[in-house]
Amino acid sequence: MSDVILEMKNINKEFPGVKALDNVSFRVKKGSVHALMGENGAGKSTLMKCLFGMYKKDSGQIILDGKEVEFKNAKTALEAGVAMVHQELNQALQRNIMDNLWLGRYPKVGGVITSEKKMYRDTLEIFDKLHVTVDPKRIMSTMPVSQRQMVEIGKAVSYDSKIIVFDEPTSSLTDKEVEKLFEIINMLRDQGCGIVYISHKMDEILKISDEVTIMRDGQWVATRDAKTLTINDIIKLMVGRELTNLYPPKTNKPGEVALKVEHMSAMYSHLTDVSLEVRRGEIIGLAGLDGSGRTEVLENIFGIATRKCGDIYLNGKKVDNKNSVSSIKNKFALLTEERRATGIFGIRDIRENTIISNLKKYKRRSGLLDNAKMKKDTAWSIQAMHIKTPSQDTAIRSLSGGNQQKVILGRWLLTEPEVLMLDEPTRGIDVGAKYEIYQLIIELAEKGKSVIMVSSEMPELLGVCDRIVVMSNGRVAGELAAEEANQEKIMSYAAKYL
């Protein structure tokens, strides 16, 4: 068909011990948004990495604009008009926006000297197209994730891309930022660009997409017109079964106060006079807009950010969480928001990533590590977390994002924490795996653990938590019991100190 800009035919890809793609076909029309959905490990990202030249397909055809192509690497893909905005941003954070946008292809004067004036002018021109107002000379590390993502989109636009792949683009964005992203995607679609949109957020899929392709276990399952689908249809096609409830029943029963934080302020952030209590067996949610201080609360409790003042008590005893080592010793655990930057050791295997926070447990009198015990505990974690992996020896970076998250969660459970702090625990995770993690969180609360959960998804907080504490501009703005909370009340508190 003449309106098809990209066609992938019968794509196969195997890794040691697993067939990642099994005869998958996929096509995208000009000026359309085609959503790609499936559980973690279904093959979505692998298929797009084969397109983008990051993986070499074993067999099959890729046809772009009527011509068969096979990109050797990301550079050749970009030069041919295929761009990818990755979920995990990989940027030169100490350089400015211009450097990141034109890295490897700086505009030259006379073919020799880099022209900063042209680079600045061209960057402004691209941002003007996207209706983005940001200084091209701003250093990347000073920007929130949402703005850093806009730089990646700007880079894609700068290549005059025919196809742009968005991999979980809204996982770190607020509702307002999502609306802005959708405006840009609609603008690109109107200009004739083909958009591939990978996401686990089904309400977004139905809002932004023209067509939806669903994969399961490395195989194509269905391609449907988005207008004909409901959320229940998508879930059934993704997981192969009915999923009647998105959230498990709350069977935990909060007891007496276990964790008490009093008048905590941060040394190097805007966190001011934060006090909160968490009961034994209770799940509390931390809500708020991006930059409200949710993550900073967890980091200051865990000791990886410096407290200016404030006291922390666990079971009535004052604890001094000076750093992560002392926090782990004091039975605290923190699953961080950015798993790639601060969660996983990408080149190490699953076993090493699982036991790394609990090494003392495996130390023999001889000083050597007990390999058999490490294997046993890793096997428990893989089974308990339902981690899809060929073996314990698989490098964690080869797993899907959701399975990486499960490995990290299993790591912390092996430390047997009393207080489990979770920063965006289901970010980039499919609906079936989300349910498993919710169930696990509730089971931990049933066993008397105190859980603090940060999430940008308000339905998730309402569905899982017993109580919701709302942050605004570094301060606690309000507190709501789950049964009285709704999105309007939470947003009202979130804007209190702005």
XYZ file of C-alpha atoms in Angstrom:
498
model
C 0.000 0.000 0.000
C 1.295 3.458 -0.912
C 0.432 4.963 2.470
C 2.622 2.429 4.331
C 5.947 4.053 5.216
C 7.425 1.170 7.253
C 6.917 -2.549 6.931
C 8.670 -5.245 8.941
C 8.063 -8.737 7.565
C 8.573 -12.045 9.381
C 11.247 -10.748 11.765
C 13.054 -13.377 13.859
C 15.581 -12.781 16.635
C 17.097 -15.224 19.120
C 19.264 -14.652 22.182
C 20.960 -17.493 24.083
C 18.178 -19.529 25.643
C 15.251 -17.434 24.391
C 13.469 -16.678 21.117
C 12.787 -12.961 21.471
C 10.960 -12.498 18.136
C 9.104 -15.265 16.343
C 8.070 -14.380 12.787
C 6.744 -10.926 13.706
C 5.253 -8.622 11.058
C 4.431 -4.971 11.679
C 3.668 -1.919 9.542
C 3.169 1.805 10.048
C 1.271 4.215 7.816
C 2.347 7.752 6.978
C 0.802 10.382 9.219
C -0.395 7.887 11.822
C 0.342 6.853 15.409
C 0.721 3.085 15.724
C 0.840 1.797 19.308
C 2.900 -1.278 20.141
C 1.765 -3.090 23.286
C 2.517 -6.238 25.238
C 3.697 -7.512 28.591
C 7.304 -7.030 29.664
C 9.414 -9.406 27.612
C 6.814 -9.607 24.822
C 9.391 -8.371 22.279
C 8.279 -4.775 21.665
C 11.608 -3.083 22.374
C 13.547 -5.904 20.697
C 11.544 -5.404 17.497
C 12.240 -1.665 17.521
C 15.939 -2.231 18.283
C 16.118 -4.482 15.221
C 14.615 -1.632 13.203
C 16.978 0.930 14.721
C 20.153 -1.080 14.111
C 20.863 -1.772 17.786
C 20.248 -5.506 17.211
C 20.863 -7.503 14.041
C 17.777 -9.509 13.101
C 18.283 -13.200 12.329
C 15.878 -13.164 9.387
C 13.051 -11.153 7.831
C 12.733 -7.904 5.889
C 12.560 -4.233 6.825
C 11.083 -1.981 4.119
C 11.250 1.790 4.561
C 9.490 4.019 2.035
C 9.333 1.165 -0.475
C 13.021 0.192 -0.184
C 14.482 -2.727 1.756
C 16.927 -1.542 4.432
C 19.108 -3.003 7.173
C 20.769 -0.484 9.448
C 24.165 -1.416 10.857
C 23.804 0.945 13.814
C 21.763 3.823 15.222
C 23.739 6.394 13.219
C 22.769 4.883 9.859
C 19.151 4.588 11.010
C 19.031 8.262 12.008
C 20.592 9.337 8.711
C 17.881 7.373 6.874
C 15.136 9.120 8.834
C 14.408 6.582 11.586
C 14.682 7.991 15.128
C 14.024 6.531 18.560
C 13.266 8.358 21.816
C 14.300 5.833 24.451
C 12.620 5.300 27.817
C 15.993 5.401 29.577
C 17.589 8.645 28.379
C 21.295 8.313 27.593
C 22.613 11.862 27.423
C 25.779 13.856 28.130
C 24.404 15.471 31.270
C 27.339 17.829 31.903
C 27.056 19.302 28.408
C 24.464 21.804 27.221
C 21.378 21.199 25.097
C 23.080 22.213 21.830
C 25.925 19.740 22.353
C 23.466 16.915 22.978
C 21.324 17.827 19.986
C 24.191 17.985 17.474
C 26.633 15.499 19.011
C 28.655 13.784 16.274
C 27.467 16.199 13.556
C 28.403 19.674 14.721
C 27.816 22.342 12.034
C 31.186 23.540 10.684
C 32.518 26.722 9.155
C 34.643 25.853 6.144
C 34.234 22.214 7.035
C 36.676 22.575 9.946
C 35.600 24.909 12.773
C 32.425 24.256 14.771
C 29.937 27.111 14.410
C 28.306 27.729 17.786
C 26.210 30.545 16.304
C 24.679 28.236 13.696
C 24.220 25.498 16.296
C 22.403 27.944 18.585
C 20.272 29.292 15.728
C 19.359 25.817 14.414
C 18.468 24.601 17.922
C 16.137 27.563 18.452
C 14.516 26.876 15.079
C 13.797 23.248 16.019
C 12.446 24.167 19.447
C 10.280 26.831 17.833
C 8.706 24.128 15.634
C 7.971 22.084 18.756
C 6.724 25.137 20.707
C 9.383 24.472 23.346
C 10.869 27.446 25.198
C 14.235 26.529 26.698
C 17.707 28.057 26.466
C 19.892 25.943 24.110
C 22.894 26.732 26.339
C 21.325 25.237 29.438
C 23.240 22.321 31.004
C 21.311 19.031 30.724
C 21.819 17.974 34.350
C 19.907 21.069 35.547
C 16.765 20.054 33.672
C 13.887 17.766 34.712
C 13.382 14.511 32.811
C 10.469 15.978 30.848
C 12.624 18.735 29.332
C 15.505 16.339 28.680
C 13.046 14.193 26.771
C 12.071 17.195 24.649
C 15.733 17.486 23.642
C 15.602 13.885 22.373
C 12.448 14.659 20.417
C 14.175 17.765 19.022
C 17.096 15.597 17.922
C 14.690 13.243 16.130
C 13.030 16.185 14.374
C 16.450 17.577 13.373
C 17.039 14.468 11.246
C 13.790 15.099 9.289
C 12.658 11.702 10.518
C 10.107 9.662 8.599
C 9.618 7.313 11.547
C 9.937 8.214 15.235
C 9.712 5.508 17.896
C 8.618 6.638 21.372
C 9.491 4.014 24.001
C 7.480 4.619 27.206
C 7.659 8.407 26.673
C 5.347 9.397 29.542
C 6.739 7.177 32.311
C 8.303 10.187 34.100
C 5.886 12.922 33.015
C 3.107 14.737 34.842
C -0.377 14.997 33.307
C 0.367 18.501 32.037
C 3.624 17.360 30.430
C 1.819 14.415 28.825
C -0.634 16.844 27.202
C 2.304 18.830 25.814
C 3.903 15.654 24.444
C 0.641 14.643 22.769
C 0.427 18.059 21.099
C 3.903 17.480 19.620
C 3.046 13.939 18.504
C -0.151 15.154 16.826
C 1.830 17.898 15.091
C 4.374 15.350 13.795
C 1.547 13.088 12.631
C -0.055 15.997 10.750
C 3.290 16.576 8.998
C 3.190 12.997 7.656
C 5.560 11.378 10.146
C 4.907 7.756 11.132
C 4.903 7.371 14.923
C 5.473 4.113 16.812
C 4.250 4.547 20.379
C 5.240 1.962 23.015
C 3.428 2.270 26.333
C 1.751 0.272 29.088
C -0.691 3.101 29.826
C -3.835 1.968 28.083
C -5.814 5.182 28.531
C -3.020 7.019 26.683
C -2.948 4.410 23.938
C -6.646 4.819 23.243
C -6.318 8.608 23.304
C -3.331 9.086 20.974
C -3.275 6.042 18.646
C -4.775 5.300 15.255
C -3.836 1.607 15.269
C -2.712 -0.809 17.974
C -0.531 -3.898 17.556
C -0.314 -6.302 20.481
C 2.516 -8.795 21.031
C 2.845 -11.701 23.441
C 5.878 -13.936 24.104
C 7.732 -12.662 21.043
C 4.820 -13.187 18.645
C 2.321 -10.942 16.881
C -1.149 -11.357 18.407
C -3.360 -8.732 16.762
C -3.485 -5.367 14.985
C -6.683 -3.391 15.520
C -8.106 0.057 14.870
C -7.748 1.921 18.171
C -11.354 3.170 17.950
C -12.658 -0.414 18.125
C -10.744 -1.342 21.299
C -11.549 -1.040 25.001
C -9.095 -1.344 27.879
C -10.488 -4.794 28.682
C -9.922 -5.881 25.060
C -6.281 -4.786 25.238
C -5.677 -6.529 28.567
C -7.179 -9.782 27.305
C -5.054 -9.706 24.133
C -1.893 -8.819 26.105
C -2.094 -11.377 28.894
C -4.171 -14.021 27.130
C -6.776 -14.051 29.867
C -9.370 -11.889 31.573
C -8.006 -9.555 34.254
C -11.131 -8.498 36.078
C -9.463 -6.269 38.678
C -6.542 -3.894 38.136
C -5.789 -3.837 41.885
C -5.789 -6.697 44.420
C -8.035 -6.466 47.487
C -6.465 -4.578 50.403
C -6.049 -7.371 52.941
C -3.431 -5.627 55.084
C -4.443 -4.194 58.454
C -2.324 -1.271 59.705
C -1.224 -1.516 63.357
C 0.736 0.796 65.637
C 3.118 3.480 64.379
C 6.408 1.947 63.188
C 8.157 4.805 61.333
C 8.084 8.394 62.481
C 9.793 11.272 60.654
C 9.863 14.585 62.532
C 10.616 18.043 61.075
C 12.961 16.809 58.348
C 14.574 19.407 56.055
C 17.189 18.802 53.383
C 20.593 20.422 53.046
C 20.710 20.620 49.250
C 17.077 20.629 48.115
C 13.878 22.539 48.873
C 12.545 19.877 51.263
C 11.281 21.753 54.343
C 9.923 20.611 57.722
C 8.503 17.268 56.580
C 6.818 15.153 59.254
C 5.002 11.882 58.629
C 4.111 8.611 60.314
C 3.739 5.140 58.830
C 2.093 2.314 60.746
C 3.226 -1.282 60.779
C 1.408 -3.037 57.937
C 0.420 0.248 56.275
C 0.982 1.407 52.691
C 1.170 5.165 52.310
C 1.449 6.959 48.997
C 3.439 10.110 48.307
C 1.653 12.191 45.685
C 2.505 15.525 44.100
C 3.652 17.190 40.920
C 7.086 16.683 39.374
C 9.595 18.517 41.590
C 7.294 18.553 44.622
C 9.823 16.736 46.800
C 8.424 13.183 46.780
C 11.705 11.538 45.772
C 13.680 13.821 48.111
C 11.648 12.541 51.090
C 12.729 8.970 50.366
C 16.343 9.929 49.651
C 16.664 11.885 52.900
C 15.126 9.094 54.971
C 17.502 6.592 53.318
C 20.568 8.779 53.810
C 21.623 9.181 50.194
C 20.742 12.877 50.431
C 22.029 15.064 53.252
C 19.550 16.108 55.948
C 19.871 19.598 57.396
C 17.739 18.653 60.381
C 15.053 16.250 61.497
C 14.778 12.942 63.338
C 13.807 9.436 62.214
C 12.372 6.847 64.602
C 11.724 3.166 63.912
C 9.627 1.265 66.461
C 10.177 4.072 68.958
C 13.974 4.021 68.621
C 15.858 6.877 67.005
C 17.879 5.738 63.970
C 20.704 7.547 62.240
C 20.578 6.748 58.523
C 23.807 8.484 57.563
C 24.128 6.606 54.266
C 22.758 3.605 52.394
C 24.930 1.139 54.344
C 23.617 2.277 57.734
C 20.072 2.454 56.356
C 20.185 -1.152 55.160
C 21.586 -2.159 58.561
C 18.677 -0.309 60.187
C 16.228 -2.345 58.046
C 15.344 0.313 55.459
C 15.198 -0.371 51.705
C 14.853 2.028 48.751
C 13.893 1.133 45.207
C 15.009 4.186 43.223
C 13.152 5.888 40.385
C 15.916 5.712 37.751
C 16.685 1.988 37.644
C 19.258 2.302 34.870
C 21.224 5.098 36.570
C 20.883 4.083 40.225
C 19.358 0.601 40.304
C 21.048 -1.979 38.121
C 24.617 -3.002 37.384
C 23.972 -3.459 33.660
C 26.982 -5.603 32.686
C 26.604 -7.946 35.683
C 24.307 -10.962 35.779
C 20.985 -11.367 37.565
C 22.499 -13.261 40.492
C 25.007 -10.501 41.255
C 22.309 -7.834 40.933
C 20.053 -9.806 43.277
C 22.473 -10.394 46.158
C 24.534 -7.180 45.983
C 22.751 -5.428 48.891
C 23.039 -8.448 51.169
C 26.599 -9.740 50.719
C 27.283 -10.278 54.427
C 24.604 -12.954 54.473
C 26.625 -15.075 52.034
C 30.052 -14.651 53.589
C 31.639 -17.850 54.934
C 34.131 -18.007 57.787
C 36.845 -18.419 55.174
C 35.906 -15.012 53.788
C 34.643 -16.487 50.527
C 31.062 -16.175 49.343
C 28.661 -19.121 49.520
C 27.798 -19.594 45.839
C 25.184 -22.286 46.491
C 23.278 -20.033 48.896
C 23.452 -17.118 46.450
C 22.029 -19.333 43.688
C 19.252 -20.552 45.991
C 18.173 -17.035 46.994
C 18.339 -15.804 43.396
C 16.164 -18.742 42.313
C 13.642 -17.736 45.005
C 13.662 -14.146 43.760
C 13.169 -15.185 40.117
C 10.228 -17.390 41.090
C 8.649 -14.965 43.569
C 8.959 -11.974 41.230
C 7.975 -13.950 38.097
C 11.125 -12.724 36.338
C 11.375 -13.773 32.692
C 14.995 -14.763 32.096
C 16.866 -17.649 30.436
C 19.047 -18.119 33.539
C 20.600 -16.478 36.600
C 23.736 -15.881 34.536
C 21.964 -13.593 32.072
C 23.226 -9.985 32.064
C 20.501 -7.822 33.601
C 20.777 -5.220 30.819
C 19.402 -7.806 28.351
C 16.110 -8.056 30.285
C 13.091 -5.856 29.633
C 12.688 -2.801 31.859
C 9.910 -4.416 33.870
C 11.941 -7.549 34.557
C 14.902 -5.398 35.624
C 12.572 -3.699 38.108
C 11.499 -7.072 39.482
C 15.145 -8.084 40.008
C 15.765 -4.916 42.053
C 12.619 -5.481 44.109
C 13.722 -9.066 44.799
C 17.139 -7.729 45.847
C 15.566 -5.544 48.523
C 13.239 -8.230 49.817
C 16.259 -10.437 50.533
C 17.499 -7.774 52.989
C 14.271 -8.365 55.002
C 13.492 -4.653 55.491
C 11.084 -3.227 58.051
C 10.519 -0.111 55.931
C 10.253 -0.515 52.162
C 10.372 2.716 50.144
C 9.380 2.477 46.481
C 9.926 5.310 44.000
C 7.725 4.722 40.920
C 7.785 0.914 41.418
C 5.648 0.123 38.363
C 7.221 2.613 35.956
C 7.414 1.003 32.509
C 5.744 -2.212 33.667
C 2.829 -3.931 31.949
C -0.616 -4.380 33.458
C -0.156 -8.055 34.367
C 3.196 -7.473 36.062
C 1.811 -4.393 37.824
C -0.859 -6.541 39.457
C 1.819 -8.967 40.663
C 3.835 -6.120 42.194
C 0.731 -4.619 43.839
C -0.061 -8.048 45.279
C 3.482 -8.376 46.579
C 3.365 -4.906 48.199
C 0.083 -5.779 49.949
C 1.476 -9.152 51.103
C 4.508 -7.381 52.594
C 2.191 -5.003 54.428
C 0.217 -8.031 55.663
C 3.469 -9.301 57.197
C 3.843 -6.044 59.122
C 6.189 -4.136 56.812
C 5.754 -0.376 56.484
C 5.597 0.728 52.843
C 6.020 4.219 51.374
C 5.245 4.444 47.669
C 5.838 7.367 45.301
C 3.794 7.267 42.115
C 2.849 9.714 39.370
C -0.229 7.592 38.606
C -2.996 8.728 40.920
C -5.279 5.733 40.180
C -2.400 3.521 41.375
C -2.107 5.416 44.659
C -5.875 5.276 45.154
C -5.987 1.565 44.299
C -3.103 0.345 46.494
C -2.484 2.763 49.379
C -4.216 3.071 52.748
C -3.323 6.745 53.069
C -1.962 9.416 50.725
C 0.397 12.227 51.763
C 0.528 15.038 49.195
C 3.716 17.062 48.654
C 3.842 20.595 47.265
C 7.047 22.578 46.697
C 9.049 20.586 49.247
C 6.425 20.575 51.986
C 3.625 18.308 53.152
C 0.485 19.982 51.830
C -2.114 17.537 53.087
C -3.060 14.000 53.959
C -6.019 11.888 52.849
C -7.328 8.467 53.783
C -7.670 6.342 50.635
C -11.449 6.042 50.995
C -11.913 9.829 51.025
C -9.261 10.644 48.400
C -9.888 11.435 44.762
C -7.830 13.008 41.983
C -9.384 16.461 42.455
C -8.547 16.584 46.183
C -4.992 15.370 45.554
C -4.402 17.983 42.832
C -5.819 20.707 45.059
C -3.255 19.887 47.758
C -0.473 19.474 45.165
C -0.944 23.109 44.086
C -1.131 24.459 47.666
C 2.383 25.975 47.919
C 3.055 26.758 44.261
